[in-house]
Amino acid sequence: MNTADETLLTVTDLRIAVSGTEVVHGASFAVRRGEVVALVGESGAGKSMSAMAIPNLLPAGSERHGSIRFDGTELLELPDSRMRNYRGSEIACVYQEPMTALNPLHTIGDFLSEAIGAHADDGRERRQPQELLDLVGLGAFDDLLQRYPHQISGGQRQRVMAAGAVAWNPKLLIADEPTTALDVTTQRNLLAMFRDLVKREQMAMIFVTHDMGVVADIADSVVVMRHGQVIERGDVFSTFASPRHEYTRSLLAAARALHGADEHAVEASVPAGPATETPAGSAGLEAGVAGAEPAAAAADDAELALDVRDIVVEYRSTGRRRGAARKAAVQGASLSVVRGQTLGIVGESGSGKSTIARAILGLAPVTGGSVSLAGTEMVGLRGRRRRTAMSRLGVVFQDPTSSLDPSLPLWRIVTEPLWRSGKVRDAKALRSKAGELLGDVGLDPAWIERRRHELSGGQKQRVAIARAISHEPDVLIADEPTSALDVTVQVTVLELLARLQRTHNFACIFISHDLYVVSTISDRVLVMKDGQVVENGPTEEVINDPENEYTRTLLGAIPVPDPVIQRARHGVAAEDVPGAEGDER
């Protein structure tokens, strides 16, 4: 057991109210020096609120009660003027979306210089911008300080945010979902960077996440939150091996189901909760690889829904002037999918997987090859003939919030394809159809007058799926539809897609950066790198016996929900990790 003087932060009976409504109810946890504590839970659990209450970065109109004792000082008693001295210098934050946290008008050098000069000189040694880049593994980029945020990748932006956060050698680093929606190799590199920073700088760290694989990779201790309350806390090894609370067990079961680590049906992993989050009659994904039976049925006489041959997608890289250089985003890619079958497309950011989807949808310039949709060649098709052919496609986007019109009721949103195609124009008939579609995706048909802001993330994605299938498409394209969702919501969305496919017999293209997520729903998997197909085969073969080294790299980069396995990957034995003695605080 560690001694009390090693405790850096103690949160006791923390209560947070926003506009008079309490959202965190008596949360208590502690963080030791040099320790990584993961705050875990689904959206709305209160984990980000609890973390941001420490540096008092809560929304306007929020109130904090209880105790937050940091390095011997009660933070709740500090006036704003003194609290500002703690932010950045003693307690630093890395946020989920670096693109919104970085000023698009300032260079990376400007951002780091501002971070360095944010506090008065108190005698501590100041790091220089280049030194900070070296610290987060970006020192090899000679011109990075002169670049703007839009000129670097998402992973590089997140590293820059981390560099600014550690400019003053803080004692506590708070990372709020810093790897969400990043591809698996970028995520792996960022987690390695955070582990190295904590060890090298002797910082404590609070890591907020809903990803149990990430928790297993980086955390020493785990604090599980639900509905604004701490329901379980302990070291990472005992929490994963013997979770005491049913909700923690459900999170782990769902994560293991997505990563092929649990032979039980997914239905056993979904916690009891509001019926609106779990479709009525849901039987869960079958054990093993979902969709194996449709794959067996994909014989030569199966109906080919989509056939893409040797397509090339090129963009002008230096403007629209004649003779401008062109950059190939996809180079000679081919794929096909039959009705009732799901093809998973995986790869890192920039691999070309979403560009293929855009090309099929007519949203990217196809400069070579062919796209045949149910026997109709789409490349070069124009006017009414193209609109008629496009009605055979449905699409579900990554972010349901931005893809749903906030001004429209749900009945207008889900029936928009029917109305635009002219198949149904009568408002009463559209309302009736909308209620039927909402019921199909496990939502209450009476919700047809609700609007986007009244729904959770999982419910919004269900609405997006209802809209995508409203006109009975031959092919459904799902572009990263679960990447930003909680793990249990991911499971229910994947099960929903599988169930709807069995009912409607559409072909599905499922795009993701996570091979294990793809494997739960796909019959075949296509792996892309740098705009080219590097592997294509039955799911079980690609997952269990990949031929391409890049595919093996993707599989090895996915953090599995097992801290012993993750430590072994880093060359650390479980017994050598401080805090693995099973204590609870």
XYZ file of C-alpha atoms in Angstrom:
585
model
C 0.000 0.000 0.000
C 1.120 3.527 -0.771
C 1.442 6.075 1.990
C -0.909 9.008 2.315
C 1.722 11.624 1.400
C 1.927 10.077 -2.094
C -1.659 11.150 -2.744
C -1.709 14.217 -4.998
C -5.462 14.693 -5.440
C -8.409 13.703 -3.271
C -11.965 14.306 -4.504
C -14.562 13.801 -1.780
C -18.354 13.899 -2.104
C -18.177 16.034 -5.264
C -21.546 17.350 -6.355
C -21.991 19.351 -9.560
C -25.126 21.199 -10.583
C -25.682 22.765 -14.019
C -28.420 25.405 -14.198
C -29.800 24.115 -10.926
C -29.871 20.431 -11.928
C -27.438 18.112 -10.162
C -25.503 15.970 -12.651
C -22.772 14.525 -10.408
C -23.908 13.036 -7.106
C -21.260 12.713 -4.404
C -18.313 11.400 -6.456
C -15.171 10.431 -4.525
C -11.785 9.210 -5.781
C -8.063 9.822 -5.325
C -5.005 10.122 -7.581
C -1.455 9.353 -6.470
C 1.709 10.963 -7.794
C 2.899 9.181 -10.928
C -0.395 7.278 -11.289
C -2.813 7.093 -14.248
C -6.440 6.957 -13.134
C -9.081 6.222 -15.780
C -12.539 7.765 -15.351
C -14.791 5.352 -17.228
C -18.444 5.374 -18.199
C -20.893 5.956 -20.998
C -21.998 9.360 -22.291
C -23.786 11.233 -19.525
C -22.046 9.293 -16.753
C -20.493 12.476 -15.346
C -16.870 11.533 -15.963
C -15.915 14.637 -17.981
C -17.820 16.893 -15.583
C -15.967 15.384 -12.620
C -12.598 15.821 -14.321
C -13.235 19.388 -15.476
C -14.468 20.368 -12.014
C -10.891 19.989 -10.743
C -9.477 23.008 -12.697
C -12.958 24.641 -12.570
C -13.545 24.492 -16.332
C -17.248 23.697 -16.052
C -19.983 25.304 -18.192
C -21.333 28.702 -17.193
C -23.947 28.472 -14.468
C -22.362 25.391 -12.863
C -21.857 24.934 -9.126
C -19.371 22.680 -7.274
C -19.792 21.350 -3.759
C -17.799 18.912 -1.666
C -14.013 18.828 -1.549
C -11.224 18.841 -4.176
C -7.906 18.762 -2.314
C -4.873 19.117 -4.589
C -1.350 18.840 -3.178
C -2.536 20.061 0.228
C -4.713 22.926 -1.078
C -8.516 22.951 -1.102
C -9.328 24.111 -4.644
C -12.989 24.859 -3.938
C -11.922 27.605 -1.532
C -9.642 29.394 -4.014
C -10.796 32.629 -5.674
C -10.717 32.730 -9.487
C -7.523 34.789 -9.514
C -5.585 32.093 -7.645
C -7.265 29.249 -9.529
C -5.928 30.688 -12.796
C -2.410 30.213 -11.459
C -3.074 26.498 -11.065
C -4.446 25.977 -14.563
C -1.653 25.099 -16.955
C 1.153 25.370 -14.444
C -0.049 22.774 -11.893
C -3.070 21.172 -13.590
C -3.121 20.909 -17.383
C -5.722 19.564 -19.818
C -5.738 17.828 -23.196
C -9.132 17.915 -24.879
C -10.993 15.500 -27.151
C -11.001 17.599 -30.313
C -7.707 19.456 -30.870
C -8.922 21.134 -34.053
C -11.406 23.218 -32.048
C -8.892 23.853 -29.246
C -6.189 25.202 -31.585
C -6.590 28.645 -33.141
C -6.749 28.190 -36.945
C -5.171 31.643 -37.437
C -2.076 30.871 -35.356
C 0.855 28.625 -36.204
C 1.925 25.738 -33.996
C 4.878 27.853 -32.874
C 2.502 30.662 -31.848
C 0.389 28.210 -29.835
C 3.367 26.779 -27.963
C 4.862 30.219 -27.320
C 1.532 31.343 -25.861
C 1.418 28.259 -23.619
C 4.967 28.964 -22.404
C 4.211 32.610 -21.671
C 0.821 32.036 -20.042
C 2.190 32.256 -16.486
C 4.447 34.650 -14.661
C 8.039 33.569 -14.155
C 8.213 31.730 -10.834
C 11.808 30.576 -11.180
C 11.034 27.298 -12.900
C 12.927 26.495 -16.076
C 10.921 27.295 -19.181
C 10.948 24.893 -22.090
C 11.234 26.229 -25.616
C 8.786 25.295 -28.421
C 11.219 22.942 -30.168
C 11.990 21.228 -26.870
C 8.270 20.636 -26.339
C 7.953 19.091 -29.800
C 10.878 16.803 -28.998
C 9.119 15.793 -25.772
C 5.997 14.554 -27.631
C 7.848 12.905 -30.513
C 7.461 15.617 -33.157
C 11.008 16.930 -33.129
C 11.877 15.428 -36.521
C 9.475 17.786 -38.355
C 11.678 20.779 -39.116
C 8.899 23.119 -40.307
C 6.168 22.090 -37.864
C 6.416 25.308 -35.838
C 5.578 27.288 -38.990
C 2.546 25.161 -39.921
C -1.089 25.877 -39.128
C -3.441 23.347 -37.457
C -5.143 22.393 -40.734
C -1.755 21.503 -42.239
C -1.027 18.641 -39.834
C -2.799 15.353 -39.098
C -5.218 14.667 -36.243
C -2.630 12.660 -34.348
C -0.058 15.439 -34.737
C -2.575 18.027 -33.513
C -3.237 15.957 -30.410
C 0.507 15.695 -29.743
C 0.804 19.475 -30.123
C -1.989 19.898 -27.555
C -0.087 17.615 -25.188
C 3.107 19.633 -25.791
C 1.331 22.841 -24.777
C -0.185 21.154 -21.741
C 3.190 20.082 -20.315
C 4.957 23.383 -21.021
C 5.099 24.216 -17.286
C 5.735 20.708 -15.940
C 2.266 20.272 -14.371
C 1.769 17.846 -11.521
C -1.565 16.610 -12.926
C -2.548 16.085 -16.565
C -6.235 15.635 -17.395
C -6.860 14.000 -20.801
C -10.546 14.081 -21.786
C -11.242 11.421 -24.475
C -8.051 12.386 -26.372
C -8.052 9.341 -28.686
C -11.749 9.090 -29.611
C -12.318 8.627 -33.375
C -8.581 8.356 -34.143
C -7.427 5.369 -36.161
C -5.925 2.509 -34.182
C -2.264 3.071 -35.056
C -2.470 6.802 -34.274
C -4.236 5.924 -31.019
C -1.511 3.415 -30.133
C 1.194 6.026 -30.705
C -0.626 8.631 -28.616
C -1.136 6.221 -25.728
C 2.576 5.389 -25.838
C 3.335 9.111 -25.769
C 1.110 9.654 -22.710
C 2.672 6.699 -20.889
C 6.129 8.082 -21.633
C 5.192 11.600 -20.467
C 3.802 10.338 -17.173
C 6.916 8.274 -16.521
C 9.454 10.843 -17.698
C 7.854 13.902 -16.105
C 6.628 12.107 -12.957
C 3.115 13.466 -13.461
C -0.179 12.064 -12.298
C -2.836 11.669 -14.964
C -6.624 11.427 -15.165
C -7.641 9.765 -18.426
C -11.335 10.126 -19.313
C -12.617 7.492 -21.753
C -15.408 5.060 -22.600
C -13.003 2.607 -24.308
C -12.146 -0.330 -22.032
C -9.257 -1.341 -24.317
C -7.675 2.071 -23.779
C -8.231 1.715 -20.019
C -6.447 -1.649 -20.058
C -3.564 -0.118 -21.990
C -2.803 2.981 -19.957
C -4.489 2.979 -16.531
C -3.146 1.937 -13.143
C -6.495 2.484 -11.426
C -10.098 2.657 -12.631
C -13.039 4.759 -11.433
C -16.321 3.627 -13.023
C -19.149 6.171 -13.187
C -22.806 5.829 -14.105
C -25.605 8.399 -13.914
C -23.341 10.850 -12.087
C -22.204 8.422 -9.402
C -19.019 6.459 -8.761
C -20.137 2.833 -8.658
C -16.759 1.080 -8.572
C -13.093 1.925 -8.130
C -9.930 -0.105 -7.761
C -6.711 -1.101 -9.500
C -6.965 -2.006 -13.175
C -6.022 -5.674 -12.754
C -8.608 -6.594 -10.119
C -11.301 -4.455 -11.763
C -10.908 -6.261 -15.083
C -10.453 -9.700 -13.524
C -13.240 -9.519 -10.926
C -15.531 -6.509 -11.413
C -17.884 -6.128 -8.481
C -20.676 -4.079 -10.067
C -23.026 -5.438 -12.731
C -22.588 -2.307 -14.833
C -18.791 -2.712 -14.901
C -19.276 -6.339 -15.934
C -21.576 -5.196 -18.759
C -19.004 -2.681 -20.051
C -16.272 -5.324 -20.060
C -18.507 -7.942 -21.677
C -19.478 -5.558 -24.468
C -15.842 -4.572 -25.064
C -14.732 -8.216 -25.148
C -17.547 -9.123 -27.529
C -16.379 -6.423 -29.962
C -12.795 -7.691 -29.722
C -13.531 -11.372 -30.161
C -12.579 -12.100 -26.547
C -15.949 -13.390 -25.377
C -17.761 -16.397 -26.739
C -21.068 -15.318 -25.233
C -23.754 -13.586 -27.241
C -23.648 -9.827 -27.167
C -27.078 -9.655 -25.585
C -25.471 -10.778 -22.320
C -23.206 -7.728 -22.442
C -25.905 -5.084 -22.742
C -26.871 -3.688 -19.335
C -30.438 -3.248 -18.267
C -31.428 0.315 -19.041
C -33.935 2.432 -20.924
C -35.764 0.406 -23.542
C -35.061 3.141 -26.042
C -31.370 2.226 -26.063
C -31.891 -1.484 -26.776
C -34.230 -2.663 -29.554
C -37.166 -4.734 -28.421
C -36.600 -8.407 -28.979
C -32.889 -7.941 -29.542
C -31.192 -11.312 -29.582
C -27.659 -9.960 -29.798
C -24.951 -10.739 -32.311
C -24.282 -14.415 -32.758
C -21.120 -15.758 -31.138
C -18.128 -15.661 -33.428
C -18.238 -13.807 -36.731
C -21.684 -12.388 -37.401
C -22.979 -12.988 -40.899
C -21.177 -16.275 -41.559
C -24.352 -17.815 -43.014
C -24.910 -15.055 -45.602
C -21.277 -15.431 -46.623
C -21.819 -19.132 -47.280
C -24.781 -18.206 -49.443
C -22.700 -15.862 -51.592
C -22.515 -18.336 -54.458
C -21.996 -17.561 -58.128
C -25.743 -17.175 -58.695
C -26.193 -14.702 -55.806
C -27.521 -11.307 -56.797
C -24.620 -8.900 -57.196
C -25.659 -5.588 -55.687
C -22.469 -3.584 -56.223
C -19.384 -4.185 -58.366
C -16.492 -1.706 -58.292
C -13.620 -2.372 -60.700
C -10.220 -0.653 -60.784
C -11.513 2.753 -59.747
C -9.204 5.728 -59.505
C -10.171 8.831 -57.531
C -8.012 11.910 -58.059
C -8.137 15.403 -56.597
C -6.409 18.545 -57.823
C -3.686 19.253 -55.277
C -2.680 22.825 -56.227
C -5.869 24.505 -57.361
C -8.268 24.501 -60.290
C -6.048 26.031 -62.928
C -5.349 24.042 -66.075
C -2.436 21.709 -65.661
C -2.684 21.649 -61.860
C -1.119 18.592 -60.285
C -3.496 15.789 -59.334
C -3.265 13.484 -56.321
C -4.690 9.975 -56.397
C -6.682 9.220 -53.222
C -7.685 5.765 -54.523
C -5.599 3.829 -57.047
C -7.132 0.902 -58.897
C -9.332 -0.454 -56.082
C -11.864 -3.237 -56.729
C -14.621 -4.707 -54.567
C -17.977 -6.414 -54.874
C -20.824 -7.284 -52.526
C -23.996 -9.353 -52.991
C -27.409 -8.859 -51.415
C -27.554 -10.074 -47.835
C -23.776 -9.780 -47.419
C -21.618 -7.247 -45.555
C -18.214 -6.130 -46.785
C -16.034 -4.445 -44.163
C -13.485 -1.872 -45.338
C -10.720 -1.005 -42.852
C -7.607 1.138 -42.799
C -6.001 4.145 -41.167
C -7.065 7.744 -41.716
C -6.148 8.696 -45.271
C -6.125 5.097 -46.516
C -8.932 5.782 -48.989
C -11.718 3.768 -47.366
C -14.161 6.660 -46.994
C -13.132 7.999 -50.422
C -14.373 4.758 -51.998
C -17.725 5.291 -50.280
C -17.856 8.871 -51.549
C -17.025 7.674 -55.056
C -19.899 5.168 -54.977
C -22.226 7.936 -53.750
C -21.061 10.283 -56.510
C -19.387 12.659 -54.043
C -15.800 12.088 -55.223
C -14.358 12.389 -58.769
C -13.909 8.948 -60.360
C -11.286 9.361 -63.090
C -10.911 5.704 -63.976
C -12.581 2.318 -63.596
C -16.265 1.473 -63.179
C -18.949 1.469 -60.480
C -21.849 -0.866 -61.302
C -24.879 -0.599 -58.996
C -27.376 -3.436 -59.526
C -26.188 -3.706 -63.131
C -26.231 0.049 -63.839
C -22.934 1.769 -64.610
C -22.789 4.865 -62.399
C -19.633 6.546 -63.729
C -20.695 9.203 -66.202
C -24.401 8.797 -65.469
C -26.255 12.106 -65.288
C -29.664 13.640 -64.668
C -32.820 11.688 -63.943
C -31.204 8.338 -64.748
C -28.564 8.953 -62.101
C -31.127 10.086 -59.511
C -33.145 6.930 -60.157
C -30.070 4.734 -59.794
C -28.951 6.564 -56.634
C -32.269 5.721 -54.977
C -30.882 2.177 -54.670
C -28.307 3.488 -52.128
C -28.680 4.274 -48.428
C -26.011 5.867 -46.277
C -25.282 6.206 -42.547
C -22.609 8.766 -41.637
C -20.131 8.802 -38.755
C -21.604 11.736 -36.858
C -25.403 11.500 -36.554
C -25.621 14.916 -34.911
C -24.281 16.738 -37.968
C -26.187 14.532 -40.433
C -29.630 15.172 -38.887
C -31.393 18.512 -39.475
C -31.997 20.119 -36.044
C -35.008 22.082 -37.313
C -37.045 19.093 -38.531
C -39.169 16.601 -36.567
C -38.131 12.975 -36.790
C -40.932 12.037 -39.181
C -39.581 14.506 -41.738
C -36.001 13.318 -41.239
C -36.577 9.575 -41.615
C -38.938 9.888 -44.595
C -36.902 12.448 -46.534
C -35.644 9.866 -49.102
C -39.227 8.744 -49.756
C -40.420 12.313 -50.196
C -37.539 13.374 -52.441
C -37.916 10.310 -54.653
C -41.614 11.050 -55.086
C -42.628 7.599 -53.828
C -44.697 9.095 -50.985
C -45.868 12.714 -50.817
C -48.858 12.612 -48.471
C -47.957 13.953 -45.017
C -50.244 11.537 -43.188
C -48.724 8.569 -45.025
C -45.217 9.869 -44.295
C -45.993 10.170 -40.580
C -47.348 6.634 -40.522
C -44.271 5.328 -42.336
C -41.985 7.249 -39.972
C -43.573 5.601 -36.948
C -43.105 2.189 -38.578
C -39.440 2.933 -39.324
C -38.752 4.163 -35.793
C -40.256 0.950 -34.471
C -38.034 -1.063 -36.828
C -34.901 0.483 -35.283
C -36.067 0.021 -31.697
C -37.376 3.521 -30.964
C -40.844 4.552 -29.815
C -43.093 5.240 -32.858
C -44.703 8.033 -30.828
C -41.439 10.000 -31.091
C -42.157 11.173 -34.637
C -42.549 14.813 -33.497
C -39.321 14.869 -31.480
C -36.232 16.711 -32.691
C -32.532 15.908 -32.759
C -31.595 17.623 -29.490
C -34.010 15.378 -27.562
C -32.072 12.204 -28.424
C -28.929 10.496 -27.148
C -26.039 9.653 -29.467
C -27.201 6.070 -29.937
C -30.773 7.163 -30.572
C -29.613 9.673 -33.202
C -27.708 6.929 -35.001
C -30.833 4.741 -34.958
C -32.755 7.590 -36.593
C -30.011 7.880 -39.231
C -30.308 4.142 -39.921
C -34.100 4.410 -40.169
C -33.703 7.150 -42.777
C -31.138 5.104 -44.695
C -33.454 2.071 -45.049
C -36.685 4.032 -45.570
C -36.657 3.563 -49.358
C -35.566 -0.105 -49.279
C -32.058 0.363 -50.766
C -30.111 -2.410 -52.464
C -26.865 -1.212 -50.836
C -26.388 0.418 -47.435
C -23.099 2.281 -46.855
C -22.210 2.746 -43.172
C -19.192 5.049 -42.840
C -17.687 4.751 -39.329
C -21.194 4.642 -37.768
C -20.022 3.514 -34.306
C -16.590 5.113 -33.820
C -17.732 7.920 -31.496
C -20.324 5.863 -29.564
C -20.045 4.183 -26.179
C -19.142 0.502 -26.283
C -22.568 -0.799 -25.226
C -24.263 1.517 -27.739
C -21.829 0.295 -30.411
C -22.958 -3.254 -29.707
C -26.651 -2.423 -30.030
C -26.094 -0.453 -33.271
C -24.117 -3.344 -34.785
C -26.822 -5.817 -33.747
C -29.456 -3.512 -35.238
C -27.664 -3.384 -38.600
C -27.320 -7.185 -38.630
C -31.002 -7.670 -37.786
C -32.187 -5.167 -40.400
C -30.020 -6.825 -43.033
C -31.583 -10.192 -42.290
C -35.031 -8.592 -42.636
C -34.461 -6.425 -45.717
C -31.684 -8.400 -47.462
C -29.672 -5.351 -48.494
C -25.951 -5.467 -49.223
C -23.865 -3.477 -46.741
C -20.497 -1.765 -46.905
C -19.274 -1.165 -43.347
C -16.298 1.204 -43.012
C -14.180 1.362 -39.861
C -10.607 1.731 -38.608
C -11.101 -1.142 -36.126
C -10.703 -4.629 -37.600
C -12.314 -6.285 -34.604
C -15.458 -4.138 -34.860
C -15.636 -4.953 -38.564
C -15.277 -8.662 -37.827
C -18.443 -8.727 -35.698
C -20.657 -7.839 -38.643
C -18.788 -8.519 -41.899
C -18.697 -11.574 -44.171
C -15.624 -10.326 -46.009
C -12.972 -7.750 -45.134
C -11.058 -5.437 -47.452
C -7.959 -3.724 -46.031
C -6.714 -0.454 -47.550
C -3.454 1.461 -47.278
C -2.393 4.574 -49.180
C -5.335 4.337 -51.556
C -4.755 0.690 -52.497
C -6.317 -2.622 -51.516
C -3.654 -4.670 -49.716
C -5.827 -7.568 -48.533
C -9.310 -8.890 -49.359
C -10.842 -12.120 -48.111
C -13.318 -13.880 -45.808
C -13.444 -12.285 -42.378
C -12.207 -15.281 -40.426
C -9.175 -15.693 -42.700
C -8.230 -12.004 -42.557
C -8.623 -11.825 -38.767
C -7.052 -15.168 -37.853
C -4.442 -15.564 -40.593
C -3.706 -12.219 -42.290
C -1.397 -12.363 -45.297
C -0.294 -8.731 -45.345
C 2.064 -7.214 -42.774
C -0.021 -4.027 -42.666
C -3.097 -6.045 -41.649
C -1.081 -7.605 -38.843
C 0.013 -4.120 -37.786
C -3.605 -2.956 -37.590
C -4.590 -5.970 -35.504
C -1.647 -5.464 -33.156
C -2.467 -1.775 -32.669
C -5.985 -2.364 -31.326
C -5.953 -2.198 -27.502
C -7.745 -5.271 -26.137
C -9.718 -5.042 -22.875
C -7.158 -6.984 -20.845
C -4.494 -5.117 -18.828
C -2.240 -8.173 -18.567
C -2.140 -8.570 -22.360
C -1.574 -4.837 -22.853
C 1.282 -4.758 -20.339
C 2.820 -7.784 -22.034
C 2.711 -5.902 -25.331
C 4.734 -3.160 -23.662
C 7.149 -5.699 -22.216
C 5.947 -5.170 -18.630
C 4.838 -8.002 -16.347
C 1.671 -7.380 -14.341
C 3.423 -7.957 -11.032
C 5.928 -5.217 -11.879
C 3.260 -2.521 -12.206
C 2.757 -0.311 -9.118
C -0.795 -0.348 -7.821
C -1.636 -3.898 -8.909
C -2.083 -5.061 -5.342
C -5.862 -4.765 -5.500
C -6.522 -1.817 -3.211
C -9.618 0.321 -3.322
C -9.809 4.000 -2.564
